[in-house]
CSV table of C-alpha atoms in Angstrom, one decimal:
chain,number,residue,atom,x,y,z
A,253,MET,CA,119.6,90.3,122.3
A,254,SER,CA,120.1,94.1,122.5
A,255,PRO,CA,118.2,96.2,125.0
A,256,ALA,CA,116.5,98.0,122.0
A,257,VAL,CA,115.2,94.6,120.7
A,258,VAL,CA,113.9,93.7,124.2
A,259,VAL,CA,112.1,97.0,124.5
A,260,LEU,CA,110.6,96.6,121.0
A,261,LEU,CA,109.5,93.0,121.8
A,262,LEU,CA,107.7,94.2,124.9
A,263,ILE,CA,106.0,97.1,123.0
A,264,ALA,CA,105.1,94.8,120.1
A,265,GLY,CA,103.7,92.2,122.6
A,266,LEU,CA,101.7,94.9,124.3
A,267,SER,CA,100.4,96.1,120.9
A,268,GLU,CA,99.4,92.6,119.9
A,269,ALA,CA,97.7,92.0,123.2
A,270,LEU,CA,95.8,95.2,122.9
A,271,GLY,CA,94.7,94.3,119.4
A,272,ARG,CA,93.5,90.9,120.6
A,273,LEU,CA,92.0,92.0,123.8
A,274,LEU,CA,89.9,94.9,122.7
A,275,PRO,CA,87.4,92.9,120.8
A,276,VAL,CA,87.2,90.3,123.6
A,277,ILE,CA,86.6,92.9,126.3
A,278,ALA,CA,84.0,94.5,124.1
A,279,ARG,CA,82.0,91.2,124.3
A,280,ARG,CA,82.2,90.8,128.0
A,281,SER,CA,80.4,92.9,130.5
A,282,GLY,CA,81.6,93.8,134.0
A,283,THR,CA,85.3,93.6,133.2
A,284,SER,CA,87.0,96.1,135.5
A,285,ARG,CA,89.9,98.3,134.4
A,286,SER,CA,92.3,96.6,136.7
A,287,VAL,CA,91.5,93.2,135.3
A,288,VAL,CA,92.0,94.6,131.8
A,289,ALA,CA,95.4,96.1,132.8
A,290,GLY,CA,96.4,92.7,134.2
A,291,LEU,CA,95.4,90.9,131.1
A,292,LEU,CA,97.2,93.4,128.9
A,293,LEU,CA,100.4,93.0,130.9
A,294,THR,CA,100.2,89.2,130.8
A,295,GLY,CA,99.4,89.3,127.1
A,296,ALA,CA,102.3,91.6,126.4
A,297,VAL,CA,104.8,89.1,128.0
A,298,VAL,CA,103.2,86.1,126.2
A,299,GLU,CA,102.9,87.8,122.8
A,300,GLY,CA,106.4,89.3,123.1
A,301,THR,CA,107.8,85.9,123.9
A,302,VAL,CA,106.1,84.4,120.9
A,303,PHE,CA,107.6,87.2,118.7
A,304,ALA,CA,111.0,86.5,120.2
A,305,LEU,CA,110.7,82.8,119.4
A,306,TRP,CA,109.7,83.3,115.8
A,307,PRO,CA,113.2,83.6,114.2
A,308,LEU,CA,114.5,80.9,116.4
A,309,THR,CA,111.7,78.5,115.4
A,310,ALA,CA,112.2,79.3,111.8
A,311,TRP,CA,115.9,78.6,112.2
A,312,SER,CA,115.2,75.2,113.8
A,313,LEU,CA,112.8,74.3,110.9
A,314,ALA,CA,115.4,75.4,108.4
A,315,GLN,CA,117.9,73.1,110.0
A,316,LEU,CA,115.5,70.2,109.5
A,317,VAL,CA,115.3,71.1,105.8
A,318,GLN,CA,119.0,71.8,105.5
A,319,PRO,CA,120.7,69.6,108.1
A,320,ALA,CA,124.3,70.8,107.4
A,321,PRO,CA,124.4,74.6,107.4
A,322,PRO,CA,127.6,76.4,106.5
A,323,PRO,CA,130.2,76.5,109.3
A,324,ASP,CA,130.5,79.5,111.6
A,325,VAL,CA,127.0,80.7,110.8
A,326,VAL,CA,125.3,83.2,113.1
A,327,VAL,CA,121.8,82.3,114.1
A,328,PRO,CA,119.5,85.0,112.7
A,329,ALA,CA,117.8,87.1,115.3
A,330,TRP,CA,115.6,90.2,115.4
A,331,THR,CA,117.1,93.5,114.5
A,332,PRO,CA,115.3,96.7,115.6
A,333,GLY,CA,114.5,97.5,112.0
A,334,GLN,CA,112.9,94.1,111.3
A,335,LEU,CA,110.9,94.2,114.6
A,336,ALA,CA,109.7,97.8,114.6
A,337,PRO,CA,106.7,97.3,112.3
A,338,LEU,CA,105.2,94.9,114.9
A,339,VAL,CA,104.6,97.7,117.3
A,340,LEU,CA,101.6,98.4,115.0
A,341,ALA,CA,100.1,94.9,115.8
A,342,ALA,CA,97.2,96.6,117.6
A,343,VAL,CA,95.8,97.3,114.1
A,344,LEU,CA,94.1,94.0,114.6
A,345,ALA,CA,91.4,95.7,116.6
A,346,PHE,CA,90.8,98.2,113.8
A,347,PRO,CA,87.2,98.1,112.8
A,348,LEU,CA,86.3,96.0,109.7
A,349,LEU,CA,89.7,95.9,108.1
A,350,GLY,CA,91.7,95.0,111.2
A,351,PRO,CA,92.3,91.3,110.6
A,352,LEU,CA,93.3,91.9,107.0
A,353,LEU,CA,95.7,94.7,107.9
A,354,HIS,CA,97.2,92.5,110.7
A,355,LEU,CA,97.8,89.6,108.3
A,356,LEU,CA,99.5,92.0,105.8
A,357,LEU,CA,101.7,93.3,108.6
A,358,LEU,CA,102.8,89.8,109.6
A,359,VAL,CA,103.4,88.8,106.0
A,360,ALA,CA,105.6,91.8,105.5
A,361,VAL,CA,107.6,91.3,108.7
A,362,GLY,CA,107.9,87.5,107.9
A,363,ALA,CA,109.2,88.4,104.4
A,364,GLY,CA,111.8,90.6,106.1
A,365,LEU,CA,113.0,87.6,108.2
A,366,ALA,CA,113.3,85.2,105.2
A,367,GLY,CA,116.3,87.0,103.6
A,368,PRO,CA,118.7,86.7,106.6
A,369,LEU,CA,117.5,83.1,107.3
A,370,GLY,CA,118.1,82.1,103.6
A,371,ALA,CA,121.6,83.7,103.7
A,372,ALA,CA,122.5,82.0,107.0
A,373,THR,CA,121.3,78.5,106.1
A,374,GLY,CA,122.1,78.5,102.4
A,375,LEU,CA,118.5,77.8,101.6
A,376,GLY,CA,116.9,79.7,98.8
A,377,TRP,CA,114.6,82.7,99.6
A,378,TRP,CA,111.4,80.8,99.0
A,379,ALA,CA,112.4,77.8,101.1
A,380,ALA,CA,113.5,80.2,103.9
A,381,ALA,CA,110.2,82.1,103.6
A,382,GLY,CA,108.4,78.7,103.8
A,383,CYS,CA,110.2,78.0,107.1
A,384,VAL,CA,109.3,81.4,108.4
A,385,ALA,CA,105.7,81.0,107.4
A,386,VAL,CA,105.4,77.5,109.0
A,387,ALA,CA,107.1,78.7,112.2
A,388,GLY,CA,104.8,81.7,112.4
A,389,LEU,CA,101.7,79.6,111.8
A,390,GLY,CA,102.8,77.0,114.3
A,391,LEU,CA,103.5,79.6,117.0
A,392,ALA,CA,100.2,81.3,116.2
A,393,LEU,CA,98.3,78.0,116.6
A,394,ALA,CA,100.0,77.2,119.8
A,395,VAL,CA,99.3,80.6,121.4
A,396,GLU,CA,95.7,80.5,120.1
A,397,ALA,CA,95.2,77.1,121.7
A,398,VAL,CA,96.5,78.6,125.0
A,399,ARG,CA,94.2,81.6,124.7
A,400,ARG,CA,91.2,79.4,124.1
A,401,MET,CA,92.1,77.2,127.0
A,402,VAL,CA,92.4,80.2,129.3
A,403,GLY,CA,89.2,81.6,128.0
A,404,THR,CA,87.4,78.3,128.6
A,405,ILE,CA,88.7,77.9,132.1
A,406,GLY,CA,87.8,81.6,132.8
A,407,ALA,CA,84.3,81.1,131.5
A,408,THR,CA,83.8,77.8,133.4
A,409,GLY,CA,85.2,79.5,136.6
A,410,ALA,CA,82.8,82.4,136.1
A,411,ALA,CA,79.8,80.1,135.6
A,412,GLU,CA,80.4,78.1,138.8
A,413,PRO,CA,78.1,79.1,141.6
A,414,GLN,CA,79.6,81.0,144.5
A,415,PRO,CA,79.8,79.1,147.8
B,285,MET,CA,104.5,117.4,94.5
B,286,SER,CA,103.3,113.8,94.5
B,287,GLU,CA,106.1,112.9,96.9
B,288,LEU,CA,105.1,115.7,99.2
B,289,LEU,CA,101.5,114.5,99.1
B,290,PHE,CA,102.7,111.0,99.9
B,291,LEU,CA,104.8,112.2,102.8
B,292,LEU,CA,101.8,114.2,104.1
B,293,MET,CA,99.6,111.1,103.9
B,294,ALA,CA,102.1,108.7,105.4
B,295,GLY,CA,103.4,111.0,108.1
B,296,GLY,CA,100.3,113.0,109.0
B,297,VAL,CA,97.0,111.6,107.9
B,298,GLY,CA,98.0,107.9,108.2
B,299,PRO,CA,98.8,108.0,111.9
B,300,VAL,CA,95.8,110.2,112.7
B,301,LEU,CA,93.6,107.7,110.8
B,302,LEU,CA,95.2,104.8,112.7
B,303,ALA,CA,94.9,106.4,116.1
B,304,GLU,CA,91.3,107.4,115.4
B,305,ALA,CA,90.4,103.9,114.2
B,306,LEU,CA,91.9,102.3,117.3
B,307,LEU,CA,90.2,104.8,119.6
B,308,ALA,CA,86.9,104.5,117.8
B,309,ARG,CA,85.7,101.4,119.6
B,310,TYR,CA,86.5,102.7,123.1
B,311,GLU,CA,82.9,103.9,123.6
B,312,VAL,CA,81.3,100.5,122.8
B,313,LEU,CA,83.9,98.9,125.0
B,314,ALA,CA,83.2,101.2,127.9
B,315,TYR,CA,79.5,100.6,127.4
B,316,THR,CA,79.7,96.9,127.4
B,317,ALA,CA,82.2,96.6,130.3
B,318,GLY,CA,80.0,98.9,132.3
B,319,TRP,CA,82.7,101.5,132.9
B,320,ARG,CA,80.3,104.3,132.0
B,321,ALA,CA,76.5,104.6,131.9
B,322,PRO,CA,74.9,106.1,128.8
B,323,THR,CA,73.5,109.6,129.0
B,324,THR,CA,69.7,109.7,129.1
B,325,GLU,CA,69.0,113.4,130.0
B,326,LEU,CA,68.8,116.0,127.3
B,327,PRO,CA,70.1,119.6,127.7
B,328,ALA,CA,67.9,121.9,129.8
B,329,GLY,CA,64.8,123.0,128.0
B,330,MET,CA,65.1,120.5,125.2
B,331,PRO,CA,61.9,118.4,124.7
B,332,TYR,CA,62.1,114.7,124.3
B,333,ALA,CA,59.9,114.9,121.2
B,334,LEU,CA,58.5,117.5,118.8
B,335,GLY,CA,55.2,117.6,116.8
B,336,ALA,CA,52.0,116.0,118.1
B,337,ALA,CA,51.2,117.0,121.7
B,338,ALA,CA,51.9,114.5,124.5
B,339,ASP,CA,48.3,114.6,125.9
B,340,ARG,CA,47.0,111.9,123.4
B,341,PRO,CA,48.8,109.1,121.5
B,342,PRO,CA,50.2,110.2,118.1
B,343,ASP,CA,49.7,108.2,114.9
B,344,ALA,CA,53.3,107.2,115.0
B,345,TYR,CA,56.6,108.0,116.6
B,346,LEU,CA,59.3,109.0,114.1
B,347,VAL,CA,63.0,108.7,115.2
B,348,TYR,CA,65.4,110.6,112.9
B,349,LEU,CA,68.9,109.1,112.7
B,350,ASP,CA,71.1,111.6,111.1
B,351,GLY,CA,74.2,111.2,108.9
B,352,ILE,CA,77.8,111.7,110.0
B,353,GLY,CA,77.3,115.4,110.7
B,354,LYS,CA,75.5,114.6,113.9
B,355,ARG,CA,77.6,115.7,116.9
B,356,ARG,CA,75.1,117.0,119.5
B,357,PHE,CA,71.6,116.3,120.7
B,358,ARG,CA,70.2,119.2,118.7
B,359,ASP,CA,69.6,118.5,115.0
B,360,SER,CA,72.3,119.3,112.4
B,361,ARG,CA,71.5,122.0,109.9
B,362,ASP,CA,70.3,119.6,107.1
B,363,GLY,CA,68.7,117.1,109.6
B,364,GLY,CA,66.9,120.1,111.3
B,365,ARG,CA,65.4,121.2,108.0
B,366,LEU,CA,64.0,117.7,107.3
B,367,VAL,CA,62.6,117.3,110.8
B,368,LYS,CA,60.9,120.7,110.6
B,369,ALA,CA,59.4,119.8,107.2
B,370,LEU,CA,58.1,116.5,108.6
B,371,ILE,CA,56.5,118.2,111.6
B,372,ALA,CA,54.9,120.8,109.4
B,373,GLY,CA,53.6,118.3,106.9
B,374,ALA,CA,52.5,115.6,109.4
B,375,PRO,CA,51.4,117.1,112.7
B,376,GLU,CA,50.1,113.7,113.8
B,377,LEU,CA,53.6,112.4,114.3
B,378,ARG,CA,55.9,112.7,117.4
B,379,VAL,CA,59.4,113.3,116.1
B,380,LEU,CA,62.6,112.5,117.9
B,381,GLY,CA,65.8,113.9,116.5
B,382,GLN,CA,68.1,113.7,119.6
B,383,VAL,CA,69.4,110.1,119.2
B,384,LEU,CA,73.2,110.1,118.7
B,385,PRO,CA,73.7,107.2,116.2
B,386,TYR,CA,77.5,107.5,116.5
B,387,SER,CA,77.8,107.4,120.2
B,388,PRO,CA,76.9,104.2,122.1
B,389,LEU,CA,77.2,106.2,125.3
B,390,ALA,CA,74.9,108.9,124.0
B,391,ASP,CA,77.7,111.4,124.7
B,392,PRO,CA,77.6,114.3,122.3
B,393,LEU,CA,81.0,114.7,120.5
B,394,ALA,CA,80.7,118.5,120.4
B,395,ASP,CA,80.5,118.6,124.3
B,396,ARG,CA,83.7,116.6,124.9
B,397,PRO,CA,86.6,119.0,125.8
B,398,VAL,CA,89.2,117.6,123.4
B,399,TRP,CA,86.7,117.3,120.6
B,400,ALA,CA,85.4,120.8,121.1
B,401,TRP,CA,89.0,122.0,120.5
B,402,LEU,CA,89.3,119.8,117.5
B,403,ARG,CA,86.0,121.1,116.1
B,404,ARG,CA,87.4,124.6,116.1
B,405,HIS,CA,90.7,123.7,114.6
B,406,VAL,CA,90.3,120.4,112.6
B,407,GLY,CA,86.6,120.1,112.1
B,408,LEU,CA,87.1,117.3,109.6
B,409,LEU,CA,88.1,114.9,112.4
B,410,LEU,CA,84.6,115.0,113.8
B,411,PHE,CA,83.3,113.6,110.5
B,412,LEU,CA,86.1,111.0,110.5
B,413,HIS,CA,85.2,109.9,114.0
B,414,ASN,CA,81.6,109.3,113.0
B,415,VAL,CA,82.6,107.4,109.9
B,416,MET,CA,84.8,105.2,112.1
B,417,GLN,CA,81.8,104.6,114.4
B,418,ILE,CA,79.9,103.3,111.3
B,419,PHE,CA,82.7,100.9,110.6
B,420,VAL,CA,82.8,99.8,114.3
B,421,ALA,CA,79.0,99.2,114.0
B,422,ALA,CA,79.5,97.2,110.9
B,423,ASP,CA,82.4,95.0,112.3
B,424,ARG,CA,81.1,91.6,113.2
B,425,ARG,CA,83.1,91.6,116.5
B,426,TYR,CA,81.5,94.8,117.8
B,427,ARG,CA,78.2,94.9,115.8
B,428,PRO,CA,75.9,93.1,118.4
B,429,LEU,CA,77.2,95.3,121.2
B,430,TYR,CA,76.9,98.5,119.1
B,431,ASN,CA,73.4,97.5,118.0
B,432,ARG,CA,72.4,96.9,121.6
B,433,ALA,CA,73.8,100.1,122.8
B,434,VAL,CA,72.1,102.4,120.3
B,435,GLY,CA,68.9,100.3,120.3
B,436,THR,CA,68.7,100.9,124.0
B,437,GLN,CA,69.4,104.6,123.5
B,438,ILE,CA,66.5,104.8,121.0
B,439,ALA,CA,64.2,102.8,123.3
B,440,THR,CA,65.0,105.0,126.3
B,441,GLN,CA,64.4,108.2,124.3
B,442,LEU,CA,61.1,106.8,123.0
B,443,ARG,CA,60.0,106.0,126.5
B,444,LEU,CA,61.0,109.4,127.8
B,445,ALA,CA,59.0,110.9,124.8
B,446,GLY,CA,55.9,109.1,126.0
B,447,TYR,CA,56.0,105.8,124.1
B,448,ARG,CA,54.3,102.9,125.9
B,449,PRO,CA,55.8,99.5,125.2
B,450,GLY,CA,53.1,97.2,123.7
B,451,SER,CA,50.9,100.1,122.8
B,452,GLY,CA,51.0,99.0,119.1
B,453,ILE,CA,51.8,102.5,118.0
B,454,PRO,CA,54.2,102.3,115.0
B,455,VAL,CA,57.8,103.4,115.4
B,456,VAL,CA,59.4,104.8,112.2
B,457,LEU,CA,63.2,104.9,112.0
B,458,LEU,CA,64.1,107.4,109.4
B,459,SER,CA,67.8,107.3,108.7
B,460,TYR,CA,70.0,109.3,106.5
B,461,SER,CA,73.3,108.0,105.1
B,462,GLY,CA,75.3,106.2,107.9
B,463,GLY,CA,72.3,106.4,110.2
B,464,ALA,CA,71.0,103.4,108.2
B,465,GLN,CA,73.7,101.1,109.7
B,466,VAL,CA,72.4,102.0,113.2
B,467,ALA,CA,68.7,101.9,112.2
B,468,THR,CA,69.0,98.4,110.8
B,469,GLY,CA,71.0,97.3,113.8
B,470,ALA,CA,68.5,98.7,116.3
B,471,VAL,CA,65.6,96.6,115.0
B,472,ASP,CA,66.1,93.6,117.3
B,473,GLU,CA,66.6,95.6,120.5
B,474,LEU,CA,63.6,97.8,119.8
B,475,HIS,CA,61.5,94.7,119.2
B,476,ALA,CA,62.7,93.1,122.4
B,477,GLN,CA,62.2,96.2,124.5
B,478,LEU,CA,59.1,97.9,123.1
B,479,ARG,CA,57.4,95.2,120.9
B,480,SER,CA,56.5,98.1,118.6
B,481,PRO,CA,55.6,97.7,114.9
B,482,LEU,CA,58.7,99.0,113.2
B,483,LEU,CA,59.0,100.7,109.9
B,484,LEU,CA,62.4,101.7,108.4
B,485,ILE,CA,63.0,104.4,105.9
B,486,THR,CA,66.5,104.9,104.6
B,487,LEU,CA,67.6,108.0,102.8
B,488,GLY,CA,70.8,107.4,100.8
B,489,GLY,CA,71.4,104.6,103.3
B,490,PHE,CA,74.9,103.4,103.9
B,491,HIS,CA,74.9,100.1,105.7
B,492,ASN,CA,76.6,96.7,105.5
B,493,GLY,CA,73.5,94.5,105.1
B,494,ALA,CA,74.4,92.1,107.9
B,495,ASN,CA,71.6,93.1,110.4
B,496,ASP,CA,68.6,90.9,110.7
B,497,LEU,CA,65.4,92.8,109.6
B,498,THR,CA,63.0,90.0,110.5
B,499,HIS,CA,61.3,92.1,113.2
B,500,ALA,CA,60.8,95.1,110.9
B,501,LEU,CA,57.5,95.4,109.1
B,502,HIS,CA,59.1,97.0,106.0
B,503,LEU,CA,62.1,98.9,104.8
B,504,HIS,CA,61.6,101.7,102.3
B,505,LEU,CA,64.8,102.6,100.5
B,506,LEU,CA,64.9,106.1,99.2
B,507,THR,CA,67.7,106.5,96.7
B,508,SER,CA,68.8,108.2,93.5
B,509,ALA,CA,70.9,107.3,90.5
B,510,ASN,CA,73.2,110.2,91.5
B,511,ASP,CA,73.8,109.0,95.0
B,512,ARG,CA,77.4,107.7,94.8
B,513,ILE,CA,77.9,107.3,98.6
B,514,GLU,CA,75.0,104.9,98.9
B,515,ARG,CA,76.3,102.9,95.9
B,516,VAL,CA,79.7,102.6,97.5
B,517,GLY,CA,78.0,100.9,100.4
B,518,THR,CA,76.5,98.3,98.1
B,519,TRP,CA,79.9,97.6,96.6
B,520,ILE,CA,82.2,97.5,99.7
B,521,PHE,CA,80.0,95.3,101.9
B,522,PRO,CA,79.8,91.7,100.7
B,523,GLN,CA,76.6,91.1,102.6
B,524,ARG,CA,74.9,93.6,100.3
B,525,TRP,CA,75.9,91.5,97.2
B,526,ARG,CA,73.2,89.1,95.9
B,527,LEU,CA,75.7,86.3,96.2
B,528,PHE,CA,75.4,86.3,100.0
B,529,ARG,CA,71.9,84.9,100.0
B,530,ARG,CA,71.7,84.4,103.7
B,531,SER,CA,72.6,87.9,104.8
B,532,GLY,CA,70.0,89.8,106.7
B,533,TRP,CA,69.6,92.3,103.8
B,534,ASN,CA,69.1,89.6,101.1
B,535,ARG,CA,66.7,87.6,103.3
B,536,ALA,CA,64.6,90.8,103.8
B,537,ARG,CA,64.6,91.5,100.0
B,538,ARG,CA,63.5,87.9,99.2
B,539,ALA,CA,60.8,88.2,101.8
B,540,GLY,CA,59.5,91.3,99.9
B,541,ARG,CA,60.2,93.6,102.9
B,542,VAL,CA,62.3,96.1,100.9
B,543,THR,CA,60.8,98.6,98.5
B,544,VAL,CA,63.0,101.0,96.5
B,545,HIS,CA,61.8,104.6,95.8
B,546,ARG,CA,63.8,106.7,93.4
B,547,LEU,CA,64.3,110.4,94.2
B,548,ASP,CA,66.3,111.2,91.0
B,549,PRO,CA,68.2,113.5,90.3
B,550,ALA,CA,69.0,114.2,94.0
B,551,THR,CA,72.6,113.7,95.2
B,552,HIS,CA,73.7,112.4,98.6
B,553,VAL,CA,75.1,115.7,99.8
B,554,GLY,CA,75.6,119.2,98.4
B,555,PRO,CA,73.4,121.9,96.9
B,556,ARG,CA,71.3,119.2,95.0
B,557,SER,CA,71.0,116.8,97.9
B,558,TYR,CA,67.8,115.0,99.1
B,559,ILE,CA,67.5,117.6,101.8
B,560,SER,CA,68.2,120.7,99.7
B,561,PRO,CA,65.6,123.5,100.0
B,562,GLU,CA,67.1,125.3,97.0
B,563,ALA,CA,67.2,122.6,94.3
B,564,GLN,CA,63.9,122.6,92.4
B,565,LEU,CA,62.0,119.9,90.6
B,566,PRO,CA,60.0,120.4,87.4
B,567,ASP,CA,56.8,120.3,89.5
B,568,GLY,CA,58.0,123.3,91.5
B,569,ARG,CA,58.8,121.5,94.7
B,570,SER,CA,62.2,121.6,96.3
B,571,HIS,CA,64.2,118.4,96.9
B,572,LEU,CA,63.5,118.9,100.6
B,573,ASP,CA,59.7,119.1,100.0
B,574,ARG,CA,59.7,116.0,97.9
B,575,THR,CA,61.7,114.0,100.4
B,576,ALA,CA,59.4,115.1,103.2
B,577,ASP,CA,56.3,114.4,101.2
B,578,THR,CA,57.6,110.9,100.3
B,579,VAL,CA,58.5,110.1,103.9
B,580,ILE,CA,55.1,111.3,105.2
B,581,SER,CA,53.1,109.3,102.6
B,582,LEU,CA,55.1,106.2,103.4
B,583,VAL,CA,54.5,106.7,107.2
B,584,ARG,CA,50.8,107.2,106.6
B,585,ALA,CA,50.5,104.2,104.3
B,586,GLY,CA,52.4,102.1,106.9
B,587,ARG,CA,50.2,103.4,109.7
B,588,SER,CA,47.1,102.4,107.7
B,589,ALA,CA,48.5,98.9,107.0
B,590,THR,CA,49.3,98.4,110.7
B,591,ALA,CA,45.8,99.6,111.7
B,592,ALA,CA,44.2,97.2,109.2
B,593,THR,CA,46.3,94.3,110.5
B,594,GLU,CA,45.3,95.1,114.1
B,595,ASP,CA,41.6,95.2,113.1
B,596,GLU,CA,41.9,91.8,111.4
B,597,GLN,CA,43.6,90.4,114.5
B,598,HIS,CA,40.9,91.8,116.8
B,599,GLN,CA,38.1,90.4,114.5
B,600,GLY,CA,39.9,87.1,114.5
B,601,HIS,CA,39.8,86.9,118.3
């Protein structure tokens, strides 16, 4: 993984965290700026990791579909060009159209991953796109479950009376 | 030429729109998180209300919520004309024009250093900012907070203008264009804070129809067949479609709380707008005169209906 990809992953993660966090902060009163900064940094690492895992997860799924890939194949990984659009992930917080624009962004980036995956595994484009989509959905569900769990724990902790 | 236009859009306007849209919710965020307290004081020498004197209760308080041109406490040019016409035609009203519908923190856009510079160089961005605030107010994630912020701003200004909660004096929210999104959103907060009888009048109203109007006595919709901007609002927001029967707007319509009044052939903006003092009608009145007359007659009719209801309640007890 090149340094450019790592930097882009962190920026994309920060952007995604910003897009997800803004509506949440807007619903909570009394959140200090330092807590917001801490949540943003944690979110940047988590979301960046999820983005990093996306091509690898799609590759693993493709291997389940196509157990014998061609020999000497290179596992597809992010290139800066494929990853760059994700720095706009904060568009999720955009009023009214945000969720739709975010979905379009992820679909476009996912479509960009399907070509190299299809070429590497010998799968057709549609089958590769299916693997990318299932991988993306699975990762999104997993990280959403973690977000909700953290949110529930945070809410429970906040509701407990102080000693 | 078309390629140049595309490049300008993609490279210039696009990022500006994106940045503006992402920054637009900062105010509501800062309000909710408690990072900044809303402004309550007006500039020195500016009264909290105009019209009827403060030494005795007026027949009604009228709060004017301006369109996207609103950028300071003082009225915009068109809004100021309408407010003056209303005060001249109905001296029994106390009129408030200082509410900033597009600022949850009641912070005038024209007074912020960066925006003051932008106003001199790219004035269009101020309109864009206020349009974005309407979309923030319409977004289901931010709407309850935005409504609470501006509802509180209106309630505070009404109190400072002499309104006594529970007095029974009607409050009229007269909104123009995007002000309708804020007016419909402020209903619940005003009901909770002031318990006032609430009458809504929208003039070319642009709103998403999601806000609950249960606590409003009535909504008078002033419109025209030539008002394209209002029509766009009825197309782009699904909750304005009849299909969404449970939306706040459709429930109010089914309950008979919405009455449409046509002000043809007025347009939304421009020299033939609802607030134009130049455009003439066949009866010799200007569009501005007719709009002011219509608003005043609706307020007086609403006042009479409220008084009759109060009398019935007193007799019942």
